[in-house]
Amino acid sequence: MQVPRPSVREAASMYGTAVAVFLVILVAALQGSVPAESPFPYHIPLNPEGTLELSWNVSYVQEMVHFQLLVRDFKAGVLFGMSDRGELENADLVVLWTNGDRAYFGDAWSDPSGQIHLDSQQDYQLLQAQRTPEGLCLLFKRPFSTCDPRDYLIEDGTVHLVYGILEQPFPSLEAINTSVLQTGLQRVQLLKPDISTPTLPSDMLTMEIRAPDVLVPGQETTYWCYISELPDGFARHHIVMYEPIVTKGNEALVHHMEVFQCAAEFESVPRFSGPCDSKMKPDRLNYCRHVLAAWALGAKAFYYPEEAGLAFGGPGSSRFLRLEVHYHNPLKIQGRHDSSGIRLYYTATLRRFNAGIMELGLVYTPVMAVPPQEMAFVLTGYCTDKCTQMALPPSGIHIFASQLHTHLTGRKVVTVLARDGREREIVNRDDHYSPHFQEIRMLKKVVSVHPGDVLITSCTYNTGDRTLATVGGFGILEEMCVNYVHYYPQTQLELCKSAVDTGFLQKYFHLVNRFNSEEVCTCPQASVPDQFASVPWNSFNRNVLKALYGFAPISMHCNKSSAVRFQVCHPVCVLEAHTVGQVGNPQPHPQPLLGAQWQPLQLPTPLCPHQPSFHRCPV
């Protein structure tokens, strides 16, 4: 009986790579070289079993990613690739498969039904394949951009990697459907910034913050909280670096980790080690929110700039730290013990600047809401020119890292810097953002913010699976839109965020009530979430809410670390010869679009002492 072979068209499009099914050794001619620093600096386990391991290196000069895929238990093939949200449908793939006689390697794609097709443009280039003591090792490369509409554009931000394991031969590539394979996804930042490692101080000390001997629950998702304590009399130090400590063998279980410092006003915080959602968790752990360190799968050590460090310890600083570890256990493995955590590197020789963390985006309030059944609803928060003018030093601040944050419906986040009426540069952007993959990311380029600059943060949400409006708030089913920017020198400004003016939102509810047959609860006693719950979400009500968020005045929160607001005097704004606010009311805001220009409009009389009497409005 003759074994079926791939079609002539498929075979002709391959690199000509054909080997015996046992793949004792397979070597393709090297058509291009691996970057000089050949050891791959970035590694992640792709599947929970650890039988697929990905390593990679980035060449910004060539605009190329070099991949090394280790397959520890090769059966009949493997597929690897990328997709928008981690789906195996409409994915950009590279496939190694056998028909029972020969093995083939090729660039492919999957259609909406999961059927795999050979790509007419072969952009994954196989460099080497060989048997090693650990398993089959594939070395291949792929450009960032290929100009192929079937291919995924590799860009800054989160990348959803997908994989599949072929357990039996297939007669041809197009006989493979992802629905019958063992598949999965892993999230990672592929394009790591090419930044030189700063020089570390000679008197550097280390401290390990780790939860000892945790019995990892046999469930898919667990957030584990552990309280640690600094030594008595621990003086002020600067954190200059930190790195993960992952218990050997648990690399596929430990998804991300964060270290938080507790609020200084509490003289004591109870000891605790257990699930973060446990009813036994002390309430005071909820006041441990100041981020000291954050790591996610695939990230390496985090370094502060040589001139700055993150202060901890000493007067006015809490001695209590909370470690939070996210365990991702889709196989629901039982009996696994873990002692992972984060190692802090710190020095008693304080650097020139204290590093600070500032919150940008939207205030945690239900007045900012997303209607149900929305695929891409955008909400925007502002750090206005008046706030930066008052709160920042004359020389400005320098942002070197950023952590984006939403809850479950967030899909995209971007922060843009505007200066002199024009949006100048992107601070951080993630068009494939996932709330399940959050890390502090070093910026490729330090962004300087000067007094009078504006920082605009927009979040895009998908509420397609929800039947009620999703309001802003702290709950996991509520929403947030935040960018925690890491910068120096530290200032008193800790929170620079906005929300739509509450009075204008009430006018929206009255308008909805007036133009809809259903009665919308607009009585003063009703809470904003209850009011949103009573809105009939037809196209009119959706569009009016979008317009309200786009053009109504905003309430600005320009807060010090003490939670006291800076006294910012808000001007009115004239838009198309129409006054949209009153003196002292919150100010209207522009929609962010890089390169957009705003026009200064002169008002007849000064509104704030010693401040120019105009405000930039969208035109």
XYZ file of C-alpha atoms in Angstrom:
619
model
C 0.000 0.000 0.000
C 1.439 3.357 -1.066
C 1.492 6.179 1.464
C -0.133 9.390 0.095
C 2.232 12.277 -0.472
C 1.790 16.070 -0.387
C 0.559 17.674 -3.567
C 3.034 18.949 -6.136
C 2.024 22.545 -5.315
C 2.741 22.038 -1.631
C 6.034 20.278 -2.185
C 7.213 22.906 -4.688
C 6.587 25.715 -2.211
C 8.695 24.165 0.509
C 12.328 24.911 1.123
C 13.111 21.493 -0.245
C 13.490 20.161 3.284
C 12.704 16.441 3.400
C 13.888 13.971 5.987
C 13.082 10.500 7.246
C 10.107 10.275 9.574
C 12.339 9.474 12.526
C 14.164 12.776 12.027
C 17.469 11.505 13.303
C 18.968 14.693 11.918
C 17.681 17.384 9.581
C 19.860 20.273 8.514
C 18.943 23.044 6.077
C 21.507 25.348 4.559
C 21.862 28.479 6.683
C 20.385 31.265 4.546
C 21.281 34.136 6.862
C 23.026 34.175 10.188
C 21.834 34.121 13.748
C 22.542 37.382 15.650
C 26.072 37.525 17.001
C 24.928 36.952 20.585
C 23.864 33.482 19.494
C 22.655 32.240 22.904
C 18.969 33.090 22.866
C 18.324 35.479 25.770
C 14.554 34.946 26.080
C 12.856 31.661 26.992
C 9.340 30.479 27.780
C 7.651 27.098 28.086
C 4.871 26.981 25.500
C 2.737 24.181 26.937
C 1.954 23.210 30.544
C 3.727 19.864 30.203
C 6.960 21.636 29.249
C 7.505 19.509 26.148
C 7.554 22.616 23.920
C 10.043 25.344 24.793
C 10.550 28.559 22.833
C 13.668 30.716 22.858
C 14.194 33.800 20.736
C 16.418 36.723 19.880
C 15.567 40.057 18.249
C 17.603 41.880 15.602
C 16.355 45.451 15.192
C 18.969 46.065 12.497
C 17.558 43.268 10.335
C 14.022 43.705 11.728
C 14.016 39.979 12.300
C 13.123 37.558 15.086
C 15.156 34.346 15.344
C 13.277 31.484 17.000
C 14.497 28.249 18.509
C 11.732 25.724 19.171
C 12.639 22.689 21.256
C 10.248 19.724 20.895
C 11.019 17.244 23.662
C 8.570 14.536 22.645
C 8.230 14.720 18.863
C 5.439 12.552 17.504
C 4.185 13.392 14.004
C 4.611 17.147 13.852
C 4.175 20.520 15.503
C 2.713 23.877 14.540
C 3.652 27.258 15.968
C 2.496 30.758 15.201
C 0.695 33.947 16.183
C -2.848 35.287 16.098
C -4.733 38.387 17.195
C -6.095 37.049 20.503
C -4.620 33.533 20.713
C -7.148 31.770 18.475
C -6.093 28.833 16.293
C -8.436 30.169 13.605
C -7.144 32.929 11.303
C -3.641 32.296 12.644
C -0.245 32.840 11.018
C 1.578 29.512 11.352
C 4.707 27.547 10.622
C 4.200 23.769 10.447
C 6.502 20.769 10.657
C 4.597 17.600 9.759
C 5.087 14.109 8.404
C 2.947 11.997 6.093
C 4.396 8.770 7.489
C 7.249 8.703 5.009
C 8.833 12.139 4.850
C 8.733 15.294 6.957
C 8.048 18.795 5.648
C 8.413 22.358 6.949
C 6.397 25.287 5.627
C 4.789 28.675 6.225
C 1.004 28.266 6.536
C -2.191 29.931 7.744
C -5.517 28.777 9.141
C -8.951 29.875 7.940
C -11.974 30.693 10.157
C -12.822 26.985 10.452
C -9.300 26.047 11.593
C -8.330 24.442 8.278
C -4.632 24.862 7.504
C -3.414 26.091 4.116
C 0.043 26.531 2.657
C 0.994 30.202 2.333
C 1.884 31.263 -1.211
C 4.534 33.558 0.326
C 7.006 31.613 2.480
C 8.253 34.056 5.143
C 9.289 31.661 7.903
C 12.799 30.561 6.886
C 14.130 27.316 8.304
C 17.796 27.640 9.274
C 18.465 24.367 11.040
C 16.785 21.292 12.467
C 18.561 18.611 14.417
C 18.202 16.001 17.101
C 19.748 16.966 20.422
C 19.883 15.088 23.736
C 16.862 17.140 24.830
C 14.771 16.576 21.700
C 14.181 17.951 18.229
C 15.488 21.526 17.889
C 14.177 23.808 15.120
C 15.900 27.084 14.290
C 14.022 29.499 12.030
C 13.542 33.216 11.498
C 10.750 35.590 10.529
C 10.758 39.333 9.637
C 8.726 41.745 11.767
C 6.691 42.711 8.713
C 6.243 40.630 5.546
C 3.641 42.618 3.544
C 1.703 39.360 3.326
C -1.975 39.871 4.289
C -2.007 36.328 5.710
C 0.864 37.073 8.088
C 0.800 38.535 11.566
C 2.552 41.899 11.985
C 5.059 41.526 14.823
C 5.034 44.807 16.742
C 5.585 46.250 20.193
C 3.299 44.965 22.915
C 1.769 41.605 23.707
C 1.962 38.776 21.178
C -0.380 35.781 21.490
C 1.639 32.705 20.516
C -0.254 29.556 19.528
C 0.901 25.969 19.205
C -0.414 22.560 18.250
C 0.921 19.021 18.554
C 0.360 16.492 15.738
C 0.129 13.023 17.230
C -0.338 11.127 13.962
C 0.776 11.573 10.332
C -1.358 13.523 7.840
C -1.379 12.828 4.098
C -1.051 16.552 3.301
C -0.878 19.913 4.985
C -4.450 20.779 4.025
C -5.685 17.608 5.699
C -4.800 19.196 9.056
C -7.508 21.008 11.040
C -6.565 22.666 14.322
C -9.799 21.458 15.941
C -8.441 17.890 16.175
C -5.053 18.827 17.630
C -3.763 19.326 21.146
C -3.412 23.117 21.110
C -2.821 26.074 23.401
C -1.552 29.638 23.655
C 1.087 31.606 25.479
C 1.360 35.397 25.790
C 4.679 37.189 25.601
C 6.358 40.427 24.579
C 8.472 39.306 21.625
C 10.113 42.639 20.764
C 12.083 43.299 23.906
C 13.753 46.741 23.978
C 17.404 46.794 22.973
C 18.741 48.573 26.059
C 22.249 48.294 27.487
C 22.526 46.952 31.036
C 23.304 49.760 33.526
C 26.346 49.532 35.768
C 25.412 48.168 39.189
C 26.823 49.564 42.464
C 29.624 47.710 44.222
C 27.802 47.758 47.577
C 24.679 46.085 46.184
C 22.729 43.771 48.486
C 19.962 41.280 47.725
C 16.668 40.372 49.361
C 14.398 37.501 48.328
C 10.638 37.988 48.631
C 9.169 34.522 48.157
C 6.276 32.501 49.504
C 7.757 29.364 51.105
C 6.511 25.911 50.177
C 3.157 26.815 48.624
C 1.011 23.805 47.760
C -0.277 24.978 44.390
C -4.065 24.397 44.234
C -5.232 21.926 41.593
C -7.304 24.524 39.748
C -6.686 26.489 36.579
C -6.129 29.951 38.119
C -4.847 30.883 41.577
C -3.592 34.208 42.928
C -1.500 33.515 46.022
C -0.796 36.283 48.573
C 2.075 36.250 51.043
C 3.050 38.930 53.583
C 6.741 39.580 54.156
C 8.360 42.035 56.561
C 11.485 44.179 56.310
C 13.937 43.940 59.244
C 13.467 46.276 62.218
C 15.207 49.590 61.673
C 15.608 48.965 57.941
C 16.944 52.282 56.633
C 16.095 53.924 53.327
C 17.621 52.149 50.340
C 17.303 52.293 46.572
C 16.141 49.282 44.565
C 18.326 49.237 41.437
C 17.284 45.912 39.909
C 15.061 42.887 40.430
C 14.652 39.474 38.840
C 12.354 36.447 39.139
C 13.047 33.370 41.232
C 11.051 30.477 39.769
C 11.167 27.078 41.448
C 12.776 24.578 39.073
C 10.141 22.452 37.356
C 7.402 25.072 37.848
C 8.345 27.308 34.923
C 5.062 26.512 33.166
C 2.970 27.113 36.316
C 4.241 30.523 37.481
C 2.570 33.047 35.169
C 3.409 36.383 36.800
C 4.424 37.881 40.160
C 4.241 41.284 41.842
C 5.604 42.786 45.066
C 3.535 45.534 46.711
C 4.374 47.752 49.659
C 1.645 48.275 52.245
C 0.275 51.643 53.326
C 2.570 53.430 55.801
C -0.256 54.379 58.184
C -0.597 50.773 59.408
C 1.881 49.925 62.155
C 1.256 46.223 61.635
C -0.101 43.890 58.964
C -1.134 40.325 59.914
C 0.924 37.440 58.595
C -0.786 35.636 55.766
C -0.028 33.028 53.127
C -2.968 31.845 51.071
C -5.233 32.489 48.085
C -5.808 36.216 47.556
C -9.573 35.639 47.328
C -9.701 33.653 50.585
C -12.251 34.715 53.182
C -9.432 34.336 55.708
C -7.334 37.058 54.053
C -6.938 40.035 56.443
C -8.577 43.247 55.230
C -5.333 45.180 55.622
C -3.833 43.324 52.676
C -6.158 45.397 50.502
C -4.050 48.437 51.445
C -0.842 46.925 50.078
C -1.006 48.459 46.585
C 2.220 50.379 46.007
C 4.098 48.407 43.321
C 7.781 47.705 44.000
C 8.341 45.003 41.378
C 6.393 43.127 38.717
C 7.418 40.202 36.503
C 5.569 38.208 33.847
C 6.426 35.083 31.881
C 9.185 35.702 29.344
C 10.543 38.826 31.061
C 14.144 39.082 32.227
C 15.661 41.178 34.996
C 14.412 44.760 35.382
C 17.041 47.509 35.767
C 16.567 51.087 36.921
C 18.483 53.831 35.094
C 21.936 54.463 36.592
C 20.877 57.868 37.924
C 17.706 56.657 39.716
C 16.471 54.041 42.162
C 13.162 53.118 43.785
C 13.212 54.108 47.456
C 11.985 51.708 50.134
C 12.556 51.456 53.863
C 13.216 54.260 56.290
C 10.837 56.815 57.857
C 7.428 57.175 56.240
C 7.718 53.797 54.524
C 5.895 50.609 55.532
C 7.951 47.616 56.616
C 5.338 45.227 55.201
C 5.382 43.806 51.667
C 2.821 41.680 49.861
C 3.950 39.133 47.273
C 1.298 38.072 44.780
C 1.936 35.040 42.563
C -0.376 34.062 39.721
C -0.366 30.303 39.117
C -1.706 29.162 35.746
C -2.485 25.438 36.066
C -4.717 24.404 33.125
C -3.873 20.709 33.647
C -5.010 21.064 37.292
C -1.859 19.346 38.518
C -2.139 18.172 42.131
C 0.543 18.088 44.815
C 2.995 20.571 43.256
C 4.965 22.677 45.765
C 6.382 26.093 44.893
C 8.600 28.728 46.519
C 8.844 31.244 43.682
C 9.230 34.973 44.208
C 11.272 38.033 43.312
C 14.853 38.911 44.222
C 15.429 42.609 44.918
C 18.856 44.180 44.396
C 19.316 47.324 46.460
C 21.938 49.740 47.727
C 22.382 51.985 50.771
C 24.222 54.497 48.561
C 21.264 56.479 47.347
C 21.343 57.515 43.714
C 20.871 61.074 42.476
C 17.115 60.700 41.902
C 14.263 58.845 43.533
C 12.181 57.016 40.948
C 8.434 57.487 41.190
C 5.277 55.809 39.937
C 2.391 57.884 38.586
C -1.121 56.729 37.641
C -2.491 57.991 34.326
C -5.874 57.264 32.743
C -9.367 57.130 34.204
C -10.523 57.655 37.771
C -12.024 54.523 39.355
C -15.644 55.648 39.078
C -18.882 54.186 37.649
C -19.522 57.347 35.590
C -17.217 55.873 32.934
C -19.061 52.856 31.521
C -19.053 50.563 28.492
C -22.414 49.459 27.030
C -22.965 45.706 26.568
C -22.407 43.976 23.203
C -19.652 46.411 22.168
C -16.728 45.025 20.186
C -14.384 48.046 20.413
C -15.627 50.784 22.754
C -13.030 53.446 23.604
C -12.738 55.386 26.875
C -10.098 58.081 27.359
C -8.538 59.681 30.428
C -6.441 62.834 30.582
C -3.551 64.249 32.553
C -4.081 67.868 31.547
C -1.651 70.678 30.840
C -2.846 72.569 33.919
C -1.955 69.626 36.165
C 1.522 69.075 34.709
C 2.142 72.839 34.734
C 1.488 72.975 38.460
C 2.891 69.637 39.613
C 6.021 68.967 37.537
C 9.425 70.593 38.110
C 10.675 73.111 35.495
C 13.089 70.513 34.093
C 10.271 67.962 33.725
C 10.296 64.229 34.399
C 11.591 61.242 32.413
C 9.440 58.124 31.909
C 11.515 54.962 31.435
C 8.984 52.164 32.038
C 5.244 51.554 31.965
C 2.673 49.030 33.161
C -0.703 49.072 31.396
C -3.761 47.858 33.280
C -7.429 47.091 32.659
C -9.780 44.395 33.905
C -11.344 41.577 31.884
C -12.813 43.426 28.880
C -9.709 45.479 28.004
C -8.280 44.806 24.529
C -6.042 47.800 23.671
C -4.283 50.498 25.700
C -2.254 53.499 24.518
C -0.794 56.611 26.152
C 0.200 59.562 23.976
C 2.171 62.712 24.897
C 0.862 66.041 23.540
C 2.814 69.302 23.578
C 2.062 72.768 22.210
C -1.265 71.629 20.817
C 0.078 68.593 18.945
C 0.361 64.936 19.888
C 4.099 64.279 19.716
C 4.935 60.695 20.650
C 3.555 57.441 21.968
C 4.586 56.671 25.550
C 3.382 53.060 25.461
C 0.999 51.146 23.242
C -0.353 47.605 23.217
C -2.773 46.793 20.395
C -3.034 43.165 21.522
C -3.300 43.859 25.239
C -4.497 41.069 27.517
C -5.613 41.562 31.140
C -4.085 38.131 31.773
C -0.578 39.333 30.884
C 0.558 42.473 32.693
C 4.162 43.437 33.336
C 6.311 46.515 33.836
C 7.938 47.107 30.458
C 11.049 49.139 29.828
C 10.471 51.738 27.120
C 12.702 51.609 24.053
C 13.186 55.357 24.430
C 12.907 57.513 27.556
C 9.985 59.950 27.216
C 10.469 63.405 28.756
C 7.361 65.202 30.041
C 7.539 68.968 30.620
C 5.240 71.319 32.529
C 2.252 72.107 30.323
C 2.345 68.755 28.483
C -0.759 66.576 28.209
C -0.806 62.774 28.661
C -3.755 61.026 27.000
C -4.554 57.389 27.856
C -7.155 55.457 25.846
C -8.473 51.953 26.469
C -10.501 49.828 24.060
C -12.991 47.322 25.487
C -14.903 44.307 24.195
C -18.165 43.584 26.070
C -19.599 41.276 23.425
C -20.410 38.593 26.000
C -22.127 40.912 28.506
C -25.795 41.870 28.836
C -25.418 44.842 31.207
C -23.239 47.936 31.083
C -19.750 47.528 32.558
C -19.026 50.435 34.885
C -15.710 51.656 36.191
C -14.564 50.516 39.627
C -12.297 48.230 41.638
C -14.233 44.955 41.140
C -12.902 42.428 38.640
C -16.199 42.613 36.694
C -15.932 46.398 36.663
C -13.373 48.179 34.535
C -10.221 50.272 34.793
C -8.025 52.175 32.351
C -4.614 52.853 33.882
C -1.021 53.347 32.866
C 1.398 53.140 35.799
C 4.374 55.093 34.474
C 7.782 54.739 36.152
C 9.789 57.925 36.019
C 12.365 60.168 37.688
C 12.841 62.493 39.498
C 9.982 61.667 41.852
C 7.444 64.453 42.395
C 4.448 64.878 44.677
C 2.156 64.061 41.740
C 1.033 60.456 42.123
C -2.289 60.413 40.262
C -3.187 62.406 37.152
C -6.515 61.090 35.846
C -9.954 62.222 34.742
C -13.591 61.202 34.359
C -16.595 62.761 32.658
C -18.336 65.448 34.694
C -21.098 63.829 36.799
C -23.584 66.612 36.085
C -23.319 66.062 32.345
C -23.770 62.316 32.819
C -27.045 63.018 34.654
C -28.144 65.113 31.685
C -27.475 62.047 29.548
C -29.775 59.903 31.724
C -32.504 62.552 31.514
C -32.117 62.658 27.724
C -32.352 58.860 27.486
C -35.453 58.899 29.648
C -37.036 61.548 27.454
C -36.439 59.802 24.118
C -37.161 56.199 25.101
C -40.436 54.499 25.852
C -38.869 52.477 28.676
C -38.535 54.330 31.940
C -34.926 55.049 32.842
C -34.252 55.566 36.518
C -32.966 59.127 36.810
C -34.041 59.817 40.374
C -31.304 61.263 42.614
C -31.549 58.297 44.986
C -30.467 55.822 42.308
C -26.793 54.920 42.017
C -24.975 55.440 38.719
C -24.620 51.652 38.174
C -28.396 51.286 38.673
C -29.016 54.089 36.206
C -26.785 52.445 33.600
C -28.516 49.086 34.256
C -31.884 50.627 33.322
C -30.709 52.090 29.987
C -32.154 50.329 26.901
C -29.058 49.913 24.747
C -30.339 50.857 21.301
C -28.119 52.582 18.744
C -29.306 56.059 19.761
C -28.372 55.621 23.428
C -24.998 54.089 22.510
C -24.112 56.906 20.125
C -25.165 59.631 22.540
C -23.002 58.087 25.291
C -20.030 57.967 22.915
C -20.625 61.623 22.054
C -20.882 62.533 25.729
C -17.553 60.896 26.516
C -16.014 62.555 23.488
C -17.061 66.150 24.082
C -18.504 66.731 27.566
C -16.400 68.474 30.243
C -14.199 66.330 32.425
C -13.515 66.233 36.142
C -9.743 66.306 36.674
C -7.975 64.496 39.521
C -4.500 65.953 40.024
C -3.501 64.281 43.297
C -0.483 64.273 45.565
C 0.758 61.075 47.194
C -1.124 62.191 50.309
C -4.356 61.991 48.216
C -4.719 65.784 48.518
C -5.467 67.429 45.178
C -3.349 70.119 43.629
C -5.390 73.322 43.335
C -5.821 73.370 39.563
C -8.024 76.158 38.218
C -9.920 74.905 35.145
C -10.686 77.342 32.301
C -13.739 77.176 30.092
C -13.371 76.063 26.531
C -15.062 77.554 23.521
C -15.679 75.001 20.802
C -17.181 76.163 17.503
C -18.226 79.471 19.146
C -20.265 77.611 21.756
C -19.498 77.699 25.474
C -19.522 74.137 26.764
C -18.527 74.874 30.350
C -18.765 77.516 33.017
C -15.921 79.240 34.828
C -14.425 76.746 37.286
C -16.131 73.758 35.641
C -14.140 70.815 34.298
C -12.667 71.212 30.836
C -13.569 69.560 27.552
C -11.084 67.167 26.064
C -9.802 66.091 22.638
C -9.923 62.636 21.114
C -6.393 61.233 20.783
C -4.973 60.727 17.326
C -1.224 60.982 16.849
C -0.521 64.087 14.793
C -3.807 65.779 15.692
C -3.648 69.542 16.141
C -5.619 71.679 18.581
C -6.336 75.379 18.175
C -5.860 77.879 21.043
C -8.977 80.012 21.426
C -8.734 83.376 23.226
C -11.347 84.121 25.867
C -12.401 87.639 26.784
C -11.281 87.684 30.434
C -8.719 85.849 32.571
C -10.127 82.926 34.536
C -7.244 81.937 36.829
C -4.682 84.197 38.489
C -1.312 84.184 36.718
C -2.492 81.690 34.084
C -3.173 82.289 30.380
C -6.885 82.570 29.664
C -7.171 80.027 26.913
C -7.385 76.302 26.530
C -6.620 74.034 23.598
C -9.764 72.626 22.062
C -10.221 70.034 19.312
C -11.030 71.422 15.882
